[in-house]
Coordinates of C-alpha atoms (C1' of nucleotides) in Angstrom, one line a residue:
Chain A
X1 CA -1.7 2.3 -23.6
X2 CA 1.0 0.6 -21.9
X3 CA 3.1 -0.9 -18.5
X4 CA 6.4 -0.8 -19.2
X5 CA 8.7 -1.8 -15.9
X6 CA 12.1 -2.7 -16.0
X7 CA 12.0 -6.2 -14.3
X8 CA 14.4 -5.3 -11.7
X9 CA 12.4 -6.6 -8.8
X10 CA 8.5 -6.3 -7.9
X11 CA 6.5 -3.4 -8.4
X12 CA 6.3 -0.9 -5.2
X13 CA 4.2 1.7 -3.8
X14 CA 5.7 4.2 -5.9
X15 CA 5.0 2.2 -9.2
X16 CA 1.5 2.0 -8.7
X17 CA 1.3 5.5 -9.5
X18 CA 2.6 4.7 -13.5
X19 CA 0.4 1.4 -12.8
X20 CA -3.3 2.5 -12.0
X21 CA -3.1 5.7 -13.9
X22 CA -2.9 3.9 -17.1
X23 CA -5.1 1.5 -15.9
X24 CA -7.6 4.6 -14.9
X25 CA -7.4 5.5 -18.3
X26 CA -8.0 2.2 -20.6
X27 CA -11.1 1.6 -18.1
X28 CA -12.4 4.8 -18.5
X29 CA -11.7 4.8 -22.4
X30 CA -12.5 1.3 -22.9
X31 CA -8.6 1.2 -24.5
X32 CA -6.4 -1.7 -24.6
X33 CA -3.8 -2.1 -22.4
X34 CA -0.6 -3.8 -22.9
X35 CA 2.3 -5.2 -20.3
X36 CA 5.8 -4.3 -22.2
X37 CA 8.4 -6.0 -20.1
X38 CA 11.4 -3.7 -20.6
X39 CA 14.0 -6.2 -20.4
X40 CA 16.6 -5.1 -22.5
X41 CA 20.0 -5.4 -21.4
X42 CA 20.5 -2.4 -18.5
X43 CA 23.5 -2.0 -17.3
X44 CA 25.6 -3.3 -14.0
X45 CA 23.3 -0.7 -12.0
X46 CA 20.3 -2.0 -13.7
X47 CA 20.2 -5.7 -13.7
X48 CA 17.0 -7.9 -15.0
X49 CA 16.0 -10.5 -12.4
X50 CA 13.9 -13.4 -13.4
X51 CA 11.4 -13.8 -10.6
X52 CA 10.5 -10.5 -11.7
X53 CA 9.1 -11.6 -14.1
X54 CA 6.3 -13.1 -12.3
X55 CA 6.5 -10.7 -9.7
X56 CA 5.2 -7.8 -11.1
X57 CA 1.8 -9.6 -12.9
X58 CA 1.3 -10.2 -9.4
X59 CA 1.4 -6.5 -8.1
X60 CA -0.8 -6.0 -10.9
X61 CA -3.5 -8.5 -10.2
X62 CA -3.4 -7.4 -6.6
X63 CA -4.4 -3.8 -7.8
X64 CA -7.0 -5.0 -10.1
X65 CA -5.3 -4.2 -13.4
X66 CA -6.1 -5.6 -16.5
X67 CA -4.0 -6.0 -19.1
X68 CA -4.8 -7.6 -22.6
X69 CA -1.1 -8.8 -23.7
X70 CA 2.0 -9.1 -22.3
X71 CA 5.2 -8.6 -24.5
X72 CA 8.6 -8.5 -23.9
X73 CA 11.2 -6.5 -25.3
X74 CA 13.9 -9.4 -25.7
X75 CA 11.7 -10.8 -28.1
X76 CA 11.8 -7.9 -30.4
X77 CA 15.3 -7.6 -30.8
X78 CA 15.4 -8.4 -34.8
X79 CA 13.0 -5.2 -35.3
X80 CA 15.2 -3.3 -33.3
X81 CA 17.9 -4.3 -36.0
X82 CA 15.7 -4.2 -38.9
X83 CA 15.3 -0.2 -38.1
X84 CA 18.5 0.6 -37.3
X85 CA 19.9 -0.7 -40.8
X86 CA 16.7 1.6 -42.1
X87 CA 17.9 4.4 -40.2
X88 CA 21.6 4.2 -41.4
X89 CA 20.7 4.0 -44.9
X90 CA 18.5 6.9 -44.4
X91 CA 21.5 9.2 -42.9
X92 CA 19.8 9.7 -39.6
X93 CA 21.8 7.4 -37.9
X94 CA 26.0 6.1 -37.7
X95 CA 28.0 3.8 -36.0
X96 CA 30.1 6.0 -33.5
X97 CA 33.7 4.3 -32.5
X98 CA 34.7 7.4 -30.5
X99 CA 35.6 7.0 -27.0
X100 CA 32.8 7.8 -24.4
X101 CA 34.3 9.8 -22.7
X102 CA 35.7 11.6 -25.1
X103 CA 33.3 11.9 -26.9
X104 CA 31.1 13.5 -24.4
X105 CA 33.7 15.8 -23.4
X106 CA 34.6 17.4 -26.8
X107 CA 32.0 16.5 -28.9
X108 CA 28.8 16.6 -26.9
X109 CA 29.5 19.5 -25.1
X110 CA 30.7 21.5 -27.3
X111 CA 28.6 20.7 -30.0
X112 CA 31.2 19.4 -32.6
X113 CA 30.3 16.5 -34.7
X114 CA 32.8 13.8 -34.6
X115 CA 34.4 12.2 -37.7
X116 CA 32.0 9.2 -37.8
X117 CA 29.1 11.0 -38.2
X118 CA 29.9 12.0 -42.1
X119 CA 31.0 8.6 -43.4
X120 CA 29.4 7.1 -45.6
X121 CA 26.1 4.6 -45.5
X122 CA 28.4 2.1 -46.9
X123 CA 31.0 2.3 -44.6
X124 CA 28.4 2.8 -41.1
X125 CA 26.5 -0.6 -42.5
X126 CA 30.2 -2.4 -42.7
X127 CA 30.6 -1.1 -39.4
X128 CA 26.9 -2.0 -38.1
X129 CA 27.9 -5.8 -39.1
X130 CA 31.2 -5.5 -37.2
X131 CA 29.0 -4.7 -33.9
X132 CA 26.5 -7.7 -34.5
X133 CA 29.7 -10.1 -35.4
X134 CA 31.8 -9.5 -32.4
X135 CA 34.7 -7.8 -34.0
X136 CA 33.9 -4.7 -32.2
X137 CA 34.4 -5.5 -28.8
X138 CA 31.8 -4.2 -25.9
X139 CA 31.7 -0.5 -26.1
X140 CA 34.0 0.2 -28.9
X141 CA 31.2 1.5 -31.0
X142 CA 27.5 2.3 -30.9
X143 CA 24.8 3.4 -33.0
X144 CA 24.4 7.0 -32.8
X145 CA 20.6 8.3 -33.7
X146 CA 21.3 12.2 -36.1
X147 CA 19.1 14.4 -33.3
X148 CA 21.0 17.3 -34.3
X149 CA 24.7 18.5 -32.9
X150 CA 23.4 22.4 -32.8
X151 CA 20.6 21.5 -30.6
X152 CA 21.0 23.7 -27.8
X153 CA 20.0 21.4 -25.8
X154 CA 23.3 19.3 -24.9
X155 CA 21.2 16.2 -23.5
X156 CA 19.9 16.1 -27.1
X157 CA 22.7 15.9 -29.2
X158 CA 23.4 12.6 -31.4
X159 CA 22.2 10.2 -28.6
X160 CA 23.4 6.7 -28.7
X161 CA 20.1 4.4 -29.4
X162 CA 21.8 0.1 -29.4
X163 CA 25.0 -0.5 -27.8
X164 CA 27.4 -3.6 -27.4
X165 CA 26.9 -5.6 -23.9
X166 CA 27.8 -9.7 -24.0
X167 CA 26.0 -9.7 -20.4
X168 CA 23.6 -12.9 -21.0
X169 CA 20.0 -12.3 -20.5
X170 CA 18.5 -14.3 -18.7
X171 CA 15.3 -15.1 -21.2
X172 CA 17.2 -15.3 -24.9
X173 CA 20.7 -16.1 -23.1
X174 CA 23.7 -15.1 -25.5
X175 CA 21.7 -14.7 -28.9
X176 CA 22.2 -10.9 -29.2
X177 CA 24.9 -9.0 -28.5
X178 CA 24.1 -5.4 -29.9
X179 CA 20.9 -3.8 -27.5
X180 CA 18.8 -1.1 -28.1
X181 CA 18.4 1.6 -25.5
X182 CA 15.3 2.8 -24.0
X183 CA 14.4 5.6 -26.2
X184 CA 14.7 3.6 -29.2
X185 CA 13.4 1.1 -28.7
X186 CA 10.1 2.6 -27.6
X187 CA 10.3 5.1 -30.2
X188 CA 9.6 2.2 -32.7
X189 CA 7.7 0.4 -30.2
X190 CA 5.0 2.8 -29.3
X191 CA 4.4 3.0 -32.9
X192 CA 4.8 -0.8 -33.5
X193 CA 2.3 -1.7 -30.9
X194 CA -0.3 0.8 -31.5
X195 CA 0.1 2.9 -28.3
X196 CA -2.0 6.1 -28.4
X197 CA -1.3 7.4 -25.1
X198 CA 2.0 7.4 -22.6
X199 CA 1.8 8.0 -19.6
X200 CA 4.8 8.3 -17.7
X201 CA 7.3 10.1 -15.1
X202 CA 8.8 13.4 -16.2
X203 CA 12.3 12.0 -16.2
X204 CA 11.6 10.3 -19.3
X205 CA 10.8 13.6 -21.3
X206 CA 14.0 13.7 -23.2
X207 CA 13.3 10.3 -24.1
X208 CA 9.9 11.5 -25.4
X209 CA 12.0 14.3 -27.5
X210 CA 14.1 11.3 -29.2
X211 CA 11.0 9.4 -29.7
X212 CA 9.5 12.1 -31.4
X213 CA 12.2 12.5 -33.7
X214 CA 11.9 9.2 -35.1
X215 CA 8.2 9.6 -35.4
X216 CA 9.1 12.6 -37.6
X217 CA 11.6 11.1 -39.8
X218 CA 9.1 7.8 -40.6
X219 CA 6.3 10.3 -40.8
X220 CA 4.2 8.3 -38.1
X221 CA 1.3 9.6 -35.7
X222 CA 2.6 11.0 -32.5
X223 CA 1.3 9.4 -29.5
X224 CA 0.0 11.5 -26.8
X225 CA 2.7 11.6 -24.0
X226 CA 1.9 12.9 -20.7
X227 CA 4.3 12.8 -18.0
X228 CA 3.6 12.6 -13.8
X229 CA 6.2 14.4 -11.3
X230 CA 8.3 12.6 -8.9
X231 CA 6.8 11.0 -6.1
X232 CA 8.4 10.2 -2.4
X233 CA 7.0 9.1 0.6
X234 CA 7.6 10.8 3.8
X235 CA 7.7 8.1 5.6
X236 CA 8.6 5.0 3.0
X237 CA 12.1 5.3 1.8
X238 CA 11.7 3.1 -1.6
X239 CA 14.8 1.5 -3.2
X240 CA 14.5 -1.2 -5.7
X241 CA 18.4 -1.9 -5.8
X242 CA 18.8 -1.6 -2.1
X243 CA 15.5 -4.0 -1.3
X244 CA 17.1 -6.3 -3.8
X245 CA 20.3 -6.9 -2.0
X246 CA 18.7 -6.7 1.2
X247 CA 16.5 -9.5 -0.1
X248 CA 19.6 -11.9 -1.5
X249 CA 21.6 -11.0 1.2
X250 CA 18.6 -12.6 4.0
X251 CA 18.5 -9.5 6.0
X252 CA 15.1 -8.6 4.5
X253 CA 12.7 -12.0 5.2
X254 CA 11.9 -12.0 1.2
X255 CA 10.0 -9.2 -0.7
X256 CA 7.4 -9.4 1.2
X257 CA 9.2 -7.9 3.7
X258 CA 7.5 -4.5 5.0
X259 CA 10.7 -2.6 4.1
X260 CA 10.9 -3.4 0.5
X261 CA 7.7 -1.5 0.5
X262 CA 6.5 -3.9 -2.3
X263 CA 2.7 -4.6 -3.3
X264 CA 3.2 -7.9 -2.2
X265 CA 4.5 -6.7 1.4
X266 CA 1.1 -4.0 1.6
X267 CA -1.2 -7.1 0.7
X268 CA 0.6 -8.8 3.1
X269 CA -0.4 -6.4 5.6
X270 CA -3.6 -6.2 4.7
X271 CA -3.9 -3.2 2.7
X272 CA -6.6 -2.9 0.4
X273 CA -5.7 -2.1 -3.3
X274 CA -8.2 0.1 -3.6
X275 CA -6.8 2.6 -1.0
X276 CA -3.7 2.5 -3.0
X277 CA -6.0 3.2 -5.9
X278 CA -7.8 6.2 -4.3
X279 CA -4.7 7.8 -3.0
X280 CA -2.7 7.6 -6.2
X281 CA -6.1 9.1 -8.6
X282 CA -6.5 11.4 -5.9
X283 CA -2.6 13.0 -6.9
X284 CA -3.6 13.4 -10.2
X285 CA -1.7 14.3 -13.7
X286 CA 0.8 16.7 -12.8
X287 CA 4.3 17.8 -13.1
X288 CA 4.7 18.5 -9.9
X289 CA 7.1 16.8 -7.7
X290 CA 5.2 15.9 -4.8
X291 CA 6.0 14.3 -1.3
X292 CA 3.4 12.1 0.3
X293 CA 2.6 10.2 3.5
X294 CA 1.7 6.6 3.7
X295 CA -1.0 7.7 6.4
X296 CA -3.3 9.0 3.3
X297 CA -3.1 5.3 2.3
X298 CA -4.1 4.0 5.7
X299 CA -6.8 6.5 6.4
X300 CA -8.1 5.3 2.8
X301 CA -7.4 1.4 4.5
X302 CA -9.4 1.9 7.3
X303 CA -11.9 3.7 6.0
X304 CA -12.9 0.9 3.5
X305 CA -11.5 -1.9 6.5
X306 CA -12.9 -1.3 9.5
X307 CA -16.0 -2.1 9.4
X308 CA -15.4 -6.3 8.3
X309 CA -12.0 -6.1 10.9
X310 CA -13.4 -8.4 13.6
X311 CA -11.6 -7.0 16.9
X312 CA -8.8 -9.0 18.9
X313 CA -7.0 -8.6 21.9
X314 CA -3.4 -8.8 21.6
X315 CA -1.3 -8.3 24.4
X316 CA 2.9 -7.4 23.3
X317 CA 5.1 -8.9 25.6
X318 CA 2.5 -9.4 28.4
X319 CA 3.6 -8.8 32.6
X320 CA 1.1 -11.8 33.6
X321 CA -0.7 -10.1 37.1
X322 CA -2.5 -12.7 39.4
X323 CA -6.2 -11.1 39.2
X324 CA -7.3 -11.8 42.5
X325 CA -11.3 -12.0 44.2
X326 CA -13.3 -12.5 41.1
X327 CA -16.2 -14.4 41.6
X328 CA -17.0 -17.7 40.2
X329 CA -19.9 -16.7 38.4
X330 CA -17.5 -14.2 36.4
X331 CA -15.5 -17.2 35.0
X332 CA -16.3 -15.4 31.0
X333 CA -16.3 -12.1 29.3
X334 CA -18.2 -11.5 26.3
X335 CA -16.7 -9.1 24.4
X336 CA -17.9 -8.0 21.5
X337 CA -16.7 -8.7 18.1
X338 CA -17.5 -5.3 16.5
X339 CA -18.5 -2.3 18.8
X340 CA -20.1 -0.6 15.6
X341 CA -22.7 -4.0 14.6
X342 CA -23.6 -6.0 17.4
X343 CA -25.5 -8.1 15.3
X344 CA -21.9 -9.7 14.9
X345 CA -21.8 -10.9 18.2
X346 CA -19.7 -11.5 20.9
X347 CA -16.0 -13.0 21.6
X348 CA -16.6 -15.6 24.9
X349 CA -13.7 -15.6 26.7
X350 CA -12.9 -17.5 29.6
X351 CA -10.5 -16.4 32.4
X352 CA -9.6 -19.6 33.6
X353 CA -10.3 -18.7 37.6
X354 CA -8.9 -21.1 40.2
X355 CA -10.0 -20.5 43.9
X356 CA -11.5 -16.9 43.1
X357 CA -8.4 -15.7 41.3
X358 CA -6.8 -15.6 37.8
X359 CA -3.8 -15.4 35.4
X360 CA -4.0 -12.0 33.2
X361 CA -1.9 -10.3 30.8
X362 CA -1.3 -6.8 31.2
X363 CA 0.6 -4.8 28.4
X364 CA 4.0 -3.2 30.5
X365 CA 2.7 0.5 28.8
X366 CA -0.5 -0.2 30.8
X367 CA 1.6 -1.0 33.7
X368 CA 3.8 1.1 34.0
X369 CA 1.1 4.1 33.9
X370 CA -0.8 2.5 37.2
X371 CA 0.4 3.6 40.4
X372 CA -0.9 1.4 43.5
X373 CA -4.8 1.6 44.3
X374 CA -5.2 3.0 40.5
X375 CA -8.6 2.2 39.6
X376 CA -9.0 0.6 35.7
X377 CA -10.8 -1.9 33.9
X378 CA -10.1 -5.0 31.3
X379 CA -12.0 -3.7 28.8
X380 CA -15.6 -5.6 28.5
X381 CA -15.0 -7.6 31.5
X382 CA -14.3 -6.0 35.0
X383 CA -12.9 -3.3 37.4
X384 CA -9.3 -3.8 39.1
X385 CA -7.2 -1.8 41.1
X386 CA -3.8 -2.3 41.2
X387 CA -2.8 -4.3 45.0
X388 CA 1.2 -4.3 44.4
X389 CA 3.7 -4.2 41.4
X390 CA 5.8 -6.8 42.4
X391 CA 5.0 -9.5 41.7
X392 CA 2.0 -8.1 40.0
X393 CA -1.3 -8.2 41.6
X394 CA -4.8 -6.5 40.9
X395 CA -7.5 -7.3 43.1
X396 CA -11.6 -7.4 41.8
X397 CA -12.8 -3.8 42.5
X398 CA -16.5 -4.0 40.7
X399 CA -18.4 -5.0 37.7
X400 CA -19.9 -2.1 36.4
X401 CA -18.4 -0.2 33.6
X402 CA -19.7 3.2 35.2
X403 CA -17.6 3.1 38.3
X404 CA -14.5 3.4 36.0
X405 CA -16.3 5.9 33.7
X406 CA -16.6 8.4 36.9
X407 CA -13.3 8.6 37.5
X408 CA -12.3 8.6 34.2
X409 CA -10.3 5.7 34.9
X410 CA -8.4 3.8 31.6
X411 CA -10.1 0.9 30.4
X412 CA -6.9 -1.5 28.9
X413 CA -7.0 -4.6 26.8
X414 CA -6.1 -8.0 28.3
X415 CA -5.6 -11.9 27.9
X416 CA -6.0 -14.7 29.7
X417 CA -3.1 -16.9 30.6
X418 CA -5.6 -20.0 29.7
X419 CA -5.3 -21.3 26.8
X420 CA -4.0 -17.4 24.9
X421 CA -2.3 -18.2 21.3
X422 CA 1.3 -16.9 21.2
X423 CA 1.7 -14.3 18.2
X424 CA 4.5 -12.9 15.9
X425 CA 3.6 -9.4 14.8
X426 CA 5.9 -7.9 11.8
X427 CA 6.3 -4.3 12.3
X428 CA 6.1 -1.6 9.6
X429 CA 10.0 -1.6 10.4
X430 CA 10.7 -5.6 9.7
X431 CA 11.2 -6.4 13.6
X432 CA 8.9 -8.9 15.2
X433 CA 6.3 -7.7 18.0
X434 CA 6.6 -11.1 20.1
X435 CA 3.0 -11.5 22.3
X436 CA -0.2 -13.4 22.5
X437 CA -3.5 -13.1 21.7
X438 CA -6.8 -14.4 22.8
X439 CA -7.8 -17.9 22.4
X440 CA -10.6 -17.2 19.7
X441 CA -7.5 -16.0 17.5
X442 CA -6.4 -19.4 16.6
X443 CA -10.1 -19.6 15.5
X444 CA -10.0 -16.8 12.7
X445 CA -8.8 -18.0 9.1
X446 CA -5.7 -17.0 8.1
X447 CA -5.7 -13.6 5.6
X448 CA -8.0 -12.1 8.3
X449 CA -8.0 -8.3 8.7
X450 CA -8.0 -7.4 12.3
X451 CA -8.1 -5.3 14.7
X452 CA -5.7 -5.3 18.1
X453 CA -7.5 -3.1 19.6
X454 CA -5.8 -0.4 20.8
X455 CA -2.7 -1.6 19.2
X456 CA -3.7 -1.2 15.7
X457 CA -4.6 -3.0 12.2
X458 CA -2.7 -6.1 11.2
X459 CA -3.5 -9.0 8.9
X460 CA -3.3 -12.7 9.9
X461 CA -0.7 -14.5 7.5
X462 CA -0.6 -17.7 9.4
X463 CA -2.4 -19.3 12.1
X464 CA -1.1 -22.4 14.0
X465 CA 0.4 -23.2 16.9
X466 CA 1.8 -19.8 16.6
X467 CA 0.3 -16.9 15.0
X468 CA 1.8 -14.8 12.2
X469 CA 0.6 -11.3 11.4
X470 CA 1.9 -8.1 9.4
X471 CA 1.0 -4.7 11.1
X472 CA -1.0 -2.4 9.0
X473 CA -1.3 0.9 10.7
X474 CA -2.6 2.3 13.7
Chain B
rG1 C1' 28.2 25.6 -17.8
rC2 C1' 23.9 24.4 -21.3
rC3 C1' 18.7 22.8 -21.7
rC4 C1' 13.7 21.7 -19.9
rC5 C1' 9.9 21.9 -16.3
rG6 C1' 7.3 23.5 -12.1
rG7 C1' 5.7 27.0 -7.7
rU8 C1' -2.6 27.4 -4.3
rA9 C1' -2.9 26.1 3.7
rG10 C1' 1.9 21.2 7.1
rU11 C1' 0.6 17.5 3.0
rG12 C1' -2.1 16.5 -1.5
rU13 C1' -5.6 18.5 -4.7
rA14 C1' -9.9 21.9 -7.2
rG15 C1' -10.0 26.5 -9.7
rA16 C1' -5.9 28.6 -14.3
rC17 C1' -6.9 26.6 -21.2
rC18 C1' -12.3 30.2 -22.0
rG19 C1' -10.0 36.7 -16.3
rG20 C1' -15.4 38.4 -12.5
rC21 C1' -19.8 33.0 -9.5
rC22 C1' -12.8 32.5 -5.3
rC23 C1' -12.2 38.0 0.7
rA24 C1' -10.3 30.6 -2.9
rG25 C1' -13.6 24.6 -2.6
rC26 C1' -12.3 19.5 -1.0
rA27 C1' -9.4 15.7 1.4
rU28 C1' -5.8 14.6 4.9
rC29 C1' -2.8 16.2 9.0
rU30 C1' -2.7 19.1 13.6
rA31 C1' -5.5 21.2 18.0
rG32 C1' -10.0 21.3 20.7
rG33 C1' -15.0 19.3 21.8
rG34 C1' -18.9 15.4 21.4
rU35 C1' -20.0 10.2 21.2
rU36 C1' -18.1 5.3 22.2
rU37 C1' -16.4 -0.3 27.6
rU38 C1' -10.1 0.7 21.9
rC39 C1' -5.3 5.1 21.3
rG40 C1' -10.4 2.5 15.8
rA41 C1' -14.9 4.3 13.6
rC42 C1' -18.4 8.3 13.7
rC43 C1' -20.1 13.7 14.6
rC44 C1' -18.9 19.1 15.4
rU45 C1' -15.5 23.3 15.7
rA46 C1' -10.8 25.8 15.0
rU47 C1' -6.0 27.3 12.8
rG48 C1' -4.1 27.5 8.0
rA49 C1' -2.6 29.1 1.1
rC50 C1' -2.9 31.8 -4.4
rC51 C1' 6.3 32.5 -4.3
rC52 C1' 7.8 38.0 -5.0
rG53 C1' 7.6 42.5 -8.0
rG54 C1' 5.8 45.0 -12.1
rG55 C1' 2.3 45.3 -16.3
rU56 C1' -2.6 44.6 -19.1
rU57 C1' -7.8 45.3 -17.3
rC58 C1' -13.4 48.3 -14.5
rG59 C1' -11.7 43.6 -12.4
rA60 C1' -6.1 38.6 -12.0
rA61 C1' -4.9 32.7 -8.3
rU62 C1' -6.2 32.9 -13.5
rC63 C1' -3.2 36.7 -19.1
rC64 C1' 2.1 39.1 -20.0
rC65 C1' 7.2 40.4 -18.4
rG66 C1' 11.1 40.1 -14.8
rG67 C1' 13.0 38.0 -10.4
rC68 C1' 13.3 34.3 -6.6
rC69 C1' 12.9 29.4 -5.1
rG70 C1' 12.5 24.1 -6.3
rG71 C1' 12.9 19.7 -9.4
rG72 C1' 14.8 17.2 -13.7
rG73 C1' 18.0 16.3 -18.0
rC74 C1' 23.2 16.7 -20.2
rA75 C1' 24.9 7.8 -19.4
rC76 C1' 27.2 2.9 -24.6
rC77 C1' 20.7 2.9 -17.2
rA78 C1' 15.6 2.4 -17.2

RNA sequence: GCCCCGGUAGUGUAGACCGGCCCAGCAUCUAGGGUUUUCGACCCUAUGACCCGGGUUCGAAUCCCGGCCGGGGCACCA
């Protein structure tokens, strides 16, 4: 089987579905699977971009995909030519110098053949060598495959398969000038390469068709093609060409930049490949267009993630309260590191308490909910009530948990002023969550999954002086 | 305009090829409840679907026809 991206850019969520389908299949099968760069020429729209290049083996290793050989389509330009001499002596193919645009207007659609088509093989292979030798200039003729003017099928009818374009490439430069199109060159290629199965997305079926007509006319073994629906996210709008400008431009960080929606932005953030994995097998093989949420992936995330997330507290933004009356033997909380295994042990954290009172931060949500006297708790450590908002003050009310229990009284997350680590948090949205979190932080290794609590899942990218994390998901 | 494809709960999926075991299974979402010193995890409960109309048949989500709705193709892009 085969990966075939155009190297536009890294791989996204929504290529993952192309990626770990195959991928399913060669593991299952015990197949062979090969990476097929498809860098042949595009088009302004559709521009090859180098880093890609190196971007997209990365996606794959991040999902765990294996891939035997890596080849790219630049390379195999002389076969492309070698075939499309072939074809012309065989009559199944011509060199069209009709307009475009008028050719699609009064040949295509009405299903007329155009003079070019009946000359003869002598003639097309004089004009073949004009296209490779520059006397043609860009787009003043192209290499029409014979699918058949009557089809009734107007998409069908005498598609172009290589084209002139002098845009340099950025891996063989200026060496060709004559470039085959998509469903050309993979109808040779799928053969050439030994591919048994496609798998791909349903726009390509036409594409299959013309493939399957130049199977026919070298009498060659059809590979199986099957073909996947659209997919969109609800919530994820996926560009390549927009994330790619966004990216040169600076207003995206880079491409790992949440919004680009990129596999390196969800490893970033902590997301495990193998919830990407689960959601996209779970979608299956069909035609169907189908719209999905991201929170299927994160439900997969936490499920496999929660359990090694040590938890954190991580205060956004923090109104700093003087905590006031707490005894001196109260000077630590142990918190625990996981609520689920406390075989894991406790966070020590120490309040920093001068003459019976304390710096805390409180998050302003938290806040703003209290009224005065409002009865709560820092979570693990102690009871407050709130003396006054301005300037903030709470005042010791008790130790035990259960006095805060029977009122049903909210029990909030917290920081010390002493010694808390200040943190960047990337949102899903690219803005930066600016805040600090407990002193142990600085203590975790960067690449940790944690947990805010109450705030949410987020991976540690950096840890310093200042903290750098990516927001998961709730 | 021409051609192709699809339509099971909010979302996704199983069942459809080989009609009965499907008054339709599962997951997720949502809403309740339990548990928990997190708005996480875990447990329980609830709501909720075979696009419509004919036909074949003892019997149709499954087969056939028509309609409706949705998506895609008709690029010298991939």
């Amino acid at each position: 089987m085969r990966l075939a991206p155009f190297p536009s850019g890294p791989l996204h969520v929504g290529n993952a579905r192309m990626v770990i389908l195959n991928d399913y299949y060669v593991k299952r099968y015990k197949g062979e699977l090969i990476l097929v760069f498809d860098d042949t020429i595009g088009s302004s729209e559709k521009i090859v971009e180098t880093e890609a290049f190196d971007l997209i083996p990365d996606g794959l290793k991040y999902l765990g995909v294996e891939w035997h050989k890596t080849v790219y389509k630049s390379d195999r330009l002389d076969l492309f030519y070698k075939y499309a001499v072939d074809l012309i002596k065989r009559k199944e193919a011509y060199v069209c110098d009709c307009d475009a645009k008028v050719w699609r207007k009064e040949h295509k659609i009405k299903g007329i053949p155009c003079a070019c088509r009946f000359l003869s093989v002598e003639e097309n292979l004089a004009r073949w060598e004009k296209m490779l030798d520059g006397t043609y200039p860009e787009r003043a003729a192209a290499v029409r495959l014979k699918t058949g003017m009557d089809n009734p099928d107007p998409a069908m009818r005498d598609h172009v398969i290589l084209r002139i374009s002098e845009t340099e490439h950025p891996r063989v430069g200026t060496k060709y000038r004559v470039w085959p199109l998509l469903e050309y060159s993979w109808g040779i290629d799928d053969h050439e390469l030994g591919i048994s199965h496609i798998i791909r997305g349903k726009d390509l079926v036409k594409e299959g068709k013309i493939e399957q007509h130049i199977w026919n006319i070298y009498g060659w073994q059809h590979p199986e093609l099957l073909y996947y629906g659209r997919l969109k996210f609800q919530d994820a709008t996926l560009s390549k060409s927009k994330s790619s400008k966004e990216v040169r431009e600076g207003i995206y960080t880079g491409w790992e930049d949440p919004r680009t929606w990129s596999l390196q932005s969800l490893e970033r953030r902590g997301i495990d490949p193998r919830a990407i994995r689960k959601v996209m097998l779970d979608l299956g093989l069909s035609l169907v267009d189908i719209s999905i949420s991201m929170k299927s992936v994160y439900s997969e995330n936490r499920k496999l993630r929660d359990a090694e997330a040590p938890r954190v507290f991580f205060v956004e933004d923090p109104i700093w309260a003087k905590a006031e009356q707490i005894p001196s033997n109260l000077s630590v909380a142990d918190v625990p590191v996981h609520p689920d295994f406390p075989e894991q042990g406790v966070r020590r954290i120490a309040i920093g308490i001068t003459n019976g009172s304390a710096v805390i931060g409180l998050s302003q949500d938290d806040l703003g909910q209290m009224k005065k006297d409002t009865l709560f708790r820092l979570k693990d450590f102690a009871n407050f009530t709130l003396e006054k908002a301005k300037p903030p003050t709470i005042k010791m009310h008790s130790k035990d948990v259960e006095e805060v229990r029977k009122i049903n009284g909210p029990i909030i997350h917290w920081i010390p002023r002493l010694n808390s680590v200040p943190v960047e948090l990337t949102l899903i949205d690219g803005s930066i969550a600016h805040g600090f979190g407990e002193p142990g932080i600085k203590d975790l290794a960067s690449g940790t999954f944690v947990q805010f609590e109450r705030v949410g899942f987020a991976r540690l990218n950096e840890v310093g002086a200042t903290i750098r994390a990516a927001f998961a998901h709730k």
